[in-house]
Amino acid sequence: MKIKKAVFPVAGLGTRFLPATKAMAKEMLTVVDKPIIQYAVEEAFAAGIEQIIFVTGRGKKALEDHFDRSFELELTLEKKKKYDTLKMLQELVPKTGTIVYTRQNEPLGLGHAIWCARDIVGDEPFAVLLADDLIQSSTPVLSQMISRFDRLRASIAAVMEVEPDQTDKYGILDADEIEDNVVRVRGMIEKPKPEDAPSNLAIVGRYILTPKIFDYLGENKAGAGGEIQLTDAMGQLLKEQPIFGYKFQGTRFDCGDKAGFQMANLAFAMERPEIRGKLAKFISQMGQNFCIERK
Ligand code: UTP
């Protein structure tokens, strides 16, 4: 039961990022110098994933081209003797046949997007990564989760504690802690109002799921926001199989949100030695100006 396949739903409308996402998938927005989807793909390969399944909608071409070779560009870089850049570009292209594309022809929700990959996933447990949840960590979060899966042999969602007044932005768990950083789920609810939330333990965009989930996603029932929700299908699955939540090690940035996206850019840029100095100086100057303006 090795986790070999990872589904990347990239067919959302990204309405919170309009107009940037009018003609381009939100997952192609860049953090420092890489589209956010590339961070997620690198995380999946680092965790031992062998096949990437993109569920695309609009913006498919830019995403496909990003993970494909560009002979014209490579030739130009070679002529200009920019060998390091050339090597970096060649290394980002996965081996032929490792990436599979399928299409969600209507954005009916995350649950529906995952269901679109059912025939490619087949009858084996698989991972789901939402690229707009960008996580900075020393061990890739998916690797952390796969090592828990190897022991627990059941579906697992990455979870984190959120401010109690933020529960209506997440799938929220009703769960009991069974060991360090692992909870056993009793129930889950999508985007509850703070007063209805069973806890402040929120699901973020990393999952390992058993293929049984497709039976429930296939019922195509719309839930919160009129969308077919993965959380609802997981709630159904829970009646048959255990589900766990894993409190991952790392810092998560919500790149589907404008503030979260800017914070991700800052945090990832500060990790780059060639940028850090200039940026730190600029931030401190800005901080001073900001304080003066506020006085
Ligand atoms: P979001 O809930 O962030 O929705 O999707 P969205 O449409 O992308 O963005 P906003 O809220 O309108 O700004 C979470 C993930 O599920 C995918 C998105 O691409 C994102 O990775 N998704 C969502 C789909 O693939 N299809 C859908 O129908 C909905």
Short mmCIF file of C-alpha atoms and ligand atoms in Angstrom, two decimals:
data_model
loop_
_atom_site.label_atom_id
_atom_site.label_comp_id
_atom_site.label_asym_id
_atom_site.label_seq_id
_atom_site.Cartn_x
_atom_site.Cartn_y
_atom_site.Cartn_z
CA MET A 1 0.00 0.00 0.00
CA LYS A 2 2.67 2.51 -1.01
CA ILE A 3 1.35 5.99 -1.84
CA LYS A 4 2.41 6.41 -5.47
CA LYS A 5 -0.14 8.82 -6.91
CA ALA A 6 -0.93 12.41 -6.01
CA VAL A 7 -3.93 14.38 -7.24
CA PHE A 8 -3.57 18.14 -7.67
CA PRO A 9 -6.93 19.87 -8.14
CA VAL A 10 -6.16 23.06 -10.06
CA ALA A 11 -9.52 23.85 -11.60
CA GLY A 12 -10.89 26.37 -9.09
CA LEU A 13 -11.93 29.82 -10.28
CA GLY A 14 -9.65 31.69 -7.87
CA THR A 15 -12.19 34.50 -7.54
CA ARG A 16 -10.37 35.99 -4.54
CA PHE A 17 -7.45 36.74 -6.84
CA LEU A 18 -9.22 38.38 -9.75
CA PRO A 19 -8.16 39.98 -12.05
CA ALA A 20 -4.83 38.05 -11.80
CA THR A 21 -6.68 34.75 -12.24
CA LYS A 22 -8.91 35.83 -15.11
CA ALA A 23 -6.92 33.95 -17.76
CA MET A 24 -4.54 31.99 -15.59
CA ALA A 25 -4.91 29.34 -12.88
CA LYS A 26 -4.32 30.61 -9.35
CA GLU A 27 -1.73 27.85 -8.96
CA MET A 28 0.48 29.60 -11.55
CA LEU A 29 0.90 32.70 -9.34
CA THR A 30 4.53 32.95 -8.32
CA VAL A 31 6.08 32.96 -4.88
CA VAL A 32 9.52 34.55 -5.36
CA ASP A 33 10.34 32.94 -8.72
CA LYS A 34 8.33 29.71 -8.85
CA PRO A 35 4.63 29.13 -9.44
CA ILE A 36 3.02 27.81 -6.28
CA ILE A 37 2.14 24.56 -8.07
CA GLN A 38 5.85 23.83 -8.51
CA TYR A 39 6.43 23.92 -4.74
CA ALA A 40 3.66 21.35 -4.29
CA VAL A 41 4.95 19.11 -7.09
CA GLU A 42 8.46 19.22 -5.61
CA GLU A 43 7.00 18.30 -2.22
CA ALA A 44 5.19 15.31 -3.75
CA PHE A 45 8.29 13.98 -5.54
CA ALA A 46 10.37 14.48 -2.37
CA ALA A 47 7.81 12.30 -0.56
CA GLY A 48 8.25 9.47 -3.08
CA ILE A 49 5.22 10.12 -5.31
CA GLU A 50 5.62 8.53 -8.73
CA GLN A 51 2.64 9.91 -10.64
CA ILE A 52 1.21 13.42 -10.63
CA ILE A 53 -2.45 13.80 -11.64
CA PHE A 54 -3.54 17.35 -12.47
CA VAL A 55 -7.25 18.06 -12.51
CA THR A 56 -7.30 21.20 -14.62
CA GLY A 57 -9.81 23.70 -15.87
CA ARG A 58 -8.88 27.07 -17.24
CA GLY A 59 -5.24 28.07 -17.47
CA LYS A 60 -4.31 24.55 -18.51
CA LYS A 61 -1.88 25.57 -21.21
CA ALA A 62 0.47 27.62 -19.02
CA LEU A 63 0.52 24.86 -16.42
CA GLU A 64 1.18 22.11 -18.98
CA ASP A 65 3.90 24.17 -20.63
CA HIS A 66 5.52 24.87 -17.27
CA PHE A 67 6.15 21.17 -16.68
CA ASP A 68 7.21 20.49 -20.27
CA ARG A 69 10.43 21.15 -22.14
CA SER A 70 10.86 24.38 -24.02
CA PHE A 71 13.36 23.62 -26.78
CA GLU A 72 13.51 27.18 -28.11
CA LEU A 73 14.29 28.57 -24.65
CA GLU A 74 16.83 25.82 -23.95
CA LEU A 75 18.60 26.48 -27.25
CA THR A 76 18.78 30.20 -26.54
CA LEU A 77 20.17 29.61 -23.04
CA GLU A 78 22.75 27.22 -24.48
CA LYS A 79 23.84 29.78 -27.09
CA LYS A 80 24.17 32.39 -24.32
CA LYS A 81 26.16 29.88 -22.24
CA LYS A 82 23.69 30.23 -19.34
CA TYR A 83 24.30 26.62 -18.34
CA ASP A 84 23.09 26.87 -14.72
CA THR A 85 19.73 28.28 -15.76
CA LEU A 86 19.49 25.65 -18.49
CA LYS A 87 20.16 22.84 -16.00
CA MET A 88 17.60 24.25 -13.56
CA LEU A 89 14.95 24.36 -16.32
CA GLN A 90 15.69 20.83 -17.47
CA GLU A 91 15.53 19.48 -13.93
CA LEU A 92 12.09 20.90 -13.32
CA VAL A 93 10.56 18.77 -16.10
CA PRO A 94 9.42 15.43 -14.67
CA LYS A 95 10.21 12.20 -16.54
CA THR A 96 7.97 11.64 -19.56
CA GLY A 97 4.77 9.89 -18.57
CA THR A 98 4.93 10.92 -14.90
CA ILE A 99 2.29 13.62 -15.30
CA VAL A 100 -1.30 12.88 -16.27
CA TYR A 101 -3.96 15.51 -16.98
CA THR A 102 -7.69 15.26 -16.64
CA ARG A 103 -10.25 18.00 -16.87
CA GLN A 104 -12.99 19.17 -14.54
CA ASN A 105 -15.27 20.80 -17.07
CA GLU A 106 -17.37 22.64 -14.49
CA PRO A 107 -15.99 23.99 -11.18
CA LEU A 108 -18.45 22.10 -8.99
CA GLY A 109 -16.18 22.01 -5.96
CA LEU A 110 -13.04 20.38 -4.57
CA GLY A 111 -14.80 17.06 -3.97
CA HIS A 112 -15.94 16.93 -7.57
CA ALA A 113 -12.45 17.84 -8.84
CA ILE A 114 -10.96 14.87 -6.96
CA TRP A 115 -13.72 12.58 -8.23
CA CYS A 116 -12.68 13.51 -11.80
CA ALA A 117 -9.40 11.63 -11.15
CA ARG A 118 -11.07 8.38 -10.02
CA ASP A 119 -10.21 6.25 -13.07
CA ILE A 120 -6.58 7.37 -13.06
CA VAL A 121 -6.15 6.72 -9.33
CA GLY A 122 -7.91 3.33 -9.46
CA ASP A 123 -8.13 1.11 -6.40
CA GLU A 124 -5.24 2.36 -4.26
CA PRO A 125 -4.70 4.96 -1.53
CA PHE A 126 -3.52 8.29 -2.90
CA ALA A 127 -2.45 11.78 -1.86
CA VAL A 128 -4.20 15.09 -2.55
CA LEU A 129 -2.28 18.36 -2.47
CA LEU A 130 -3.85 21.80 -2.71
CA ALA A 131 -1.06 23.98 -4.02
CA ASP A 132 -2.52 27.18 -2.62
CA ASP A 133 -1.72 25.85 0.86
CA LEU A 134 2.01 26.47 0.71
CA ILE A 135 3.89 24.99 3.66
CA GLN A 136 7.41 25.88 4.74
CA SER A 137 8.95 22.95 6.60
CA SER A 138 12.26 21.12 6.96
CA THR A 139 10.61 17.74 6.19
CA PRO A 140 8.00 17.91 3.41
CA VAL A 141 4.55 17.68 4.98
CA LEU A 142 3.51 14.88 2.64
CA SER A 143 6.53 12.82 3.81
CA GLN A 144 5.48 13.44 7.42
CA MET A 145 1.99 12.20 6.55
CA ILE A 146 3.12 9.15 4.58
CA SER A 147 5.17 7.94 7.54
CA ARG A 148 1.99 8.18 9.69
CA PHE A 149 -0.01 6.41 6.98
CA ASP A 150 2.49 3.54 6.95
CA ARG A 151 1.55 2.92 10.58
CA LEU A 152 -2.14 3.90 10.70
CA ARG A 153 -3.18 2.47 7.29
CA ALA A 154 -6.15 4.83 7.00
CA SER A 155 -7.11 8.21 5.52
CA ILE A 156 -5.29 11.18 7.05
CA ALA A 157 -5.84 14.93 6.72
CA ALA A 158 -3.25 17.54 7.65
CA VAL A 159 -4.65 19.76 10.40
CA MET A 160 -3.76 22.90 12.30
CA GLU A 161 -5.32 24.99 15.03
CA VAL A 162 -6.87 28.23 13.76
CA GLU A 163 -8.24 31.30 15.52
CA PRO A 164 -11.74 30.35 16.80
CA ASP A 165 -13.35 33.15 14.75
CA GLN A 166 -11.86 31.71 11.53
CA THR A 167 -13.64 28.33 11.51
CA ASP A 168 -16.01 29.37 8.71
CA LYS A 169 -13.07 29.31 6.27
CA TYR A 170 -12.13 25.64 6.84
CA GLY A 171 -13.29 22.06 7.23
CA ILE A 172 -13.33 21.62 11.01
CA LEU A 173 -12.81 18.39 12.98
CA ASP A 174 -14.49 16.91 15.97
CA ALA A 175 -11.64 14.69 17.16
CA ASP A 176 -9.74 13.07 20.05
CA GLU A 177 -5.98 13.19 20.41
CA ILE A 178 -4.68 9.59 20.38
CA GLU A 179 -0.95 10.24 20.31
CA ASP A 180 1.44 13.15 19.85
CA ASN A 181 0.22 15.22 16.88
CA VAL A 182 -2.34 12.60 15.78
CA VAL A 183 -6.09 12.83 16.36
CA ARG A 184 -8.81 10.32 15.56
CA VAL A 185 -11.72 11.98 13.83
CA ARG A 186 -15.25 11.61 15.23
CA GLY A 187 -16.89 13.97 12.78
CA MET A 188 -16.18 16.89 10.47
CA ILE A 189 -18.05 19.87 9.18
CA GLU A 190 -17.28 22.25 6.32
CA LYS A 191 -17.00 25.97 7.13
CA PRO A 192 -19.05 26.06 10.36
CA LYS A 193 -19.84 29.39 12.02
CA PRO A 194 -17.65 29.83 15.12
CA GLU A 195 -20.63 29.15 17.39
CA ASP A 196 -21.35 25.83 15.62
CA ALA A 197 -17.73 24.62 15.32
CA PRO A 198 -16.88 21.48 17.32
CA SER A 199 -13.25 22.66 17.71
CA ASN A 200 -10.70 25.00 16.12
CA LEU A 201 -8.84 22.12 14.46
CA ALA A 202 -8.91 22.91 10.74
CA ILE A 203 -8.06 20.77 7.72
CA VAL A 204 -5.44 22.23 5.39
CA GLY A 205 -4.66 21.13 1.85
CA ARG A 206 -2.83 17.82 2.29
CA TYR A 207 -4.66 14.50 2.42
CA ILE A 208 -4.03 10.81 2.09
CA LEU A 209 -7.25 9.08 1.11
CA THR A 210 -8.37 5.52 0.60
CA PRO A 211 -10.11 4.84 -2.76
CA LYS A 212 -13.42 4.20 -0.98
CA ILE A 213 -13.81 8.00 -0.91
CA PHE A 214 -14.76 7.92 -4.62
CA ASP A 215 -18.02 6.08 -3.77
CA TYR A 216 -19.13 9.06 -1.70
CA LEU A 217 -17.73 11.75 -3.98
CA GLY A 218 -19.63 10.02 -6.81
CA GLU A 219 -22.94 10.73 -5.12
CA ASN A 220 -22.33 14.30 -6.32
CA LYS A 221 -24.20 15.97 -3.46
CA ALA A 222 -23.66 19.71 -3.13
CA GLY A 223 -22.83 20.95 0.39
CA ALA A 224 -21.57 24.25 1.86
CA GLY A 225 -21.51 27.07 -0.70
CA GLY A 226 -23.40 24.87 -3.20
CA GLU A 227 -20.16 22.96 -3.95
CA ILE A 228 -19.44 19.22 -3.84
CA GLN A 229 -17.27 19.13 -0.73
CA LEU A 230 -14.50 16.66 0.07
CA THR A 231 -15.23 17.18 3.80
CA ASP A 232 -18.79 15.86 3.35
CA ALA A 233 -17.56 12.73 1.55
CA MET A 234 -14.97 12.17 4.28
CA GLY A 235 -17.76 12.48 6.85
CA GLN A 236 -19.56 9.64 5.03
CA LEU A 237 -16.38 7.56 4.75
CA LEU A 238 -15.99 7.88 8.51
CA LYS A 239 -19.00 5.61 9.00
CA GLU A 240 -17.01 2.78 7.39
CA GLN A 241 -13.34 3.51 8.00
CA PRO A 242 -11.28 5.40 10.56
CA ILE A 243 -9.90 8.82 9.59
CA PHE A 244 -7.06 10.60 11.35
CA GLY A 245 -5.88 14.19 11.54
CA TYR A 246 -2.18 14.93 11.64
CA LYS A 247 -0.81 18.15 13.18
CA PHE A 248 2.06 18.76 10.77
CA GLN A 249 5.39 20.43 11.51
CA GLY A 250 5.73 23.58 9.43
CA THR A 251 4.33 27.01 8.66
CA ARG A 252 1.38 27.16 6.32
CA PHE A 253 0.57 30.10 4.06
CA ASP A 254 -2.85 30.47 2.47
CA CYS A 255 -1.84 31.56 -1.03
CA GLY A 256 -5.49 31.67 -2.12
CA ASP A 257 -5.79 34.78 0.03
CA LYS A 258 -4.06 38.05 -0.89
CA ALA A 259 -2.51 38.67 2.54
CA GLY A 260 -1.41 35.04 2.91
CA PHE A 261 0.15 35.13 -0.56
CA GLN A 262 2.20 38.25 0.25
CA MET A 263 3.34 36.67 3.54
CA ALA A 264 4.45 33.55 1.65
CA ASN A 265 6.46 35.70 -0.75
CA LEU A 266 8.20 37.41 2.16
CA ALA A 267 8.88 34.22 4.09
CA PHE A 268 10.24 32.32 1.07
CA ALA A 269 12.27 35.31 -0.14
CA MET A 270 13.90 35.62 3.28
CA GLU A 271 15.20 32.08 2.82
CA ARG A 272 17.15 33.16 -0.27
CA PRO A 273 20.61 34.48 0.60
CA GLU A 274 20.73 36.58 -2.61
CA ILE A 275 17.54 38.48 -1.66
CA ARG A 276 17.43 38.40 2.13
CA GLY A 277 19.72 41.38 2.83
CA LYS A 278 18.01 43.83 0.45
CA LEU A 279 14.58 42.75 1.56
CA ALA A 280 15.32 42.96 5.29
CA LYS A 281 16.64 46.51 4.81
CA PHE A 282 13.54 47.49 2.84
CA ILE A 283 11.17 45.96 5.40
CA SER A 284 12.84 47.77 8.26
CA GLN A 285 12.67 51.10 6.35
CA MET A 286 9.04 50.45 5.53
CA GLY A 287 8.33 49.57 9.14
CA GLN A 288 9.76 52.91 10.24
CA ASN A 289 7.70 54.83 7.64
CA PHE A 290 4.62 52.85 8.58
CA CYS A 291 5.10 53.73 12.27
CA ILE A 292 5.57 57.43 11.38
CA GLU A 293 2.41 57.43 9.24
CA ARG A 294 0.40 55.83 12.01
CA LYS A 295 1.49 58.36 14.64
P1 UTP B 1 -10.79 27.12 -3.23
O1 UTP B 1 -11.79 26.76 -2.19
O2 UTP B 1 -9.64 27.94 -2.80
O3 UTP B 1 -11.57 27.76 -4.44
O4 UTP B 1 -10.25 25.75 -3.84
P2 UTP B 1 -11.01 28.53 -5.70
O5 UTP B 1 -12.10 28.54 -6.72
O6 UTP B 1 -9.72 27.95 -6.18
O7 UTP B 1 -10.70 30.00 -5.17
P3 UTP B 1 -11.67 31.21 -4.72
O8 UTP B 1 -12.21 30.81 -3.37
O9 UTP B 1 -12.74 31.39 -5.77
O10 UTP B 1 -10.76 32.39 -4.65
C1 UTP B 1 -9.36 24.89 -3.16
C2 UTP B 1 -8.65 24.03 -4.17
O11 UTP B 1 -9.57 23.23 -4.90
C3 UTP B 1 -9.46 23.45 -6.29
C4 UTP B 1 -8.78 24.81 -6.44
O12 UTP B 1 -8.09 24.90 -7.66
C5 UTP B 1 -7.87 24.84 -5.22
O13 UTP B 1 -6.67 24.13 -5.47
N1 UTP B 1 -10.81 23.41 -6.89
C6 UTP B 1 -11.84 24.05 -6.27
C7 UTP B 1 -11.02 22.71 -8.06
O14 UTP B 1 -10.09 22.12 -8.63
N2 UTP B 1 -12.28 22.68 -8.58
C8 UTP B 1 -13.32 23.29 -7.98
O15 UTP B 1 -14.45 23.20 -8.51
C9 UTP B 1 -13.09 24.02 -6.81
#
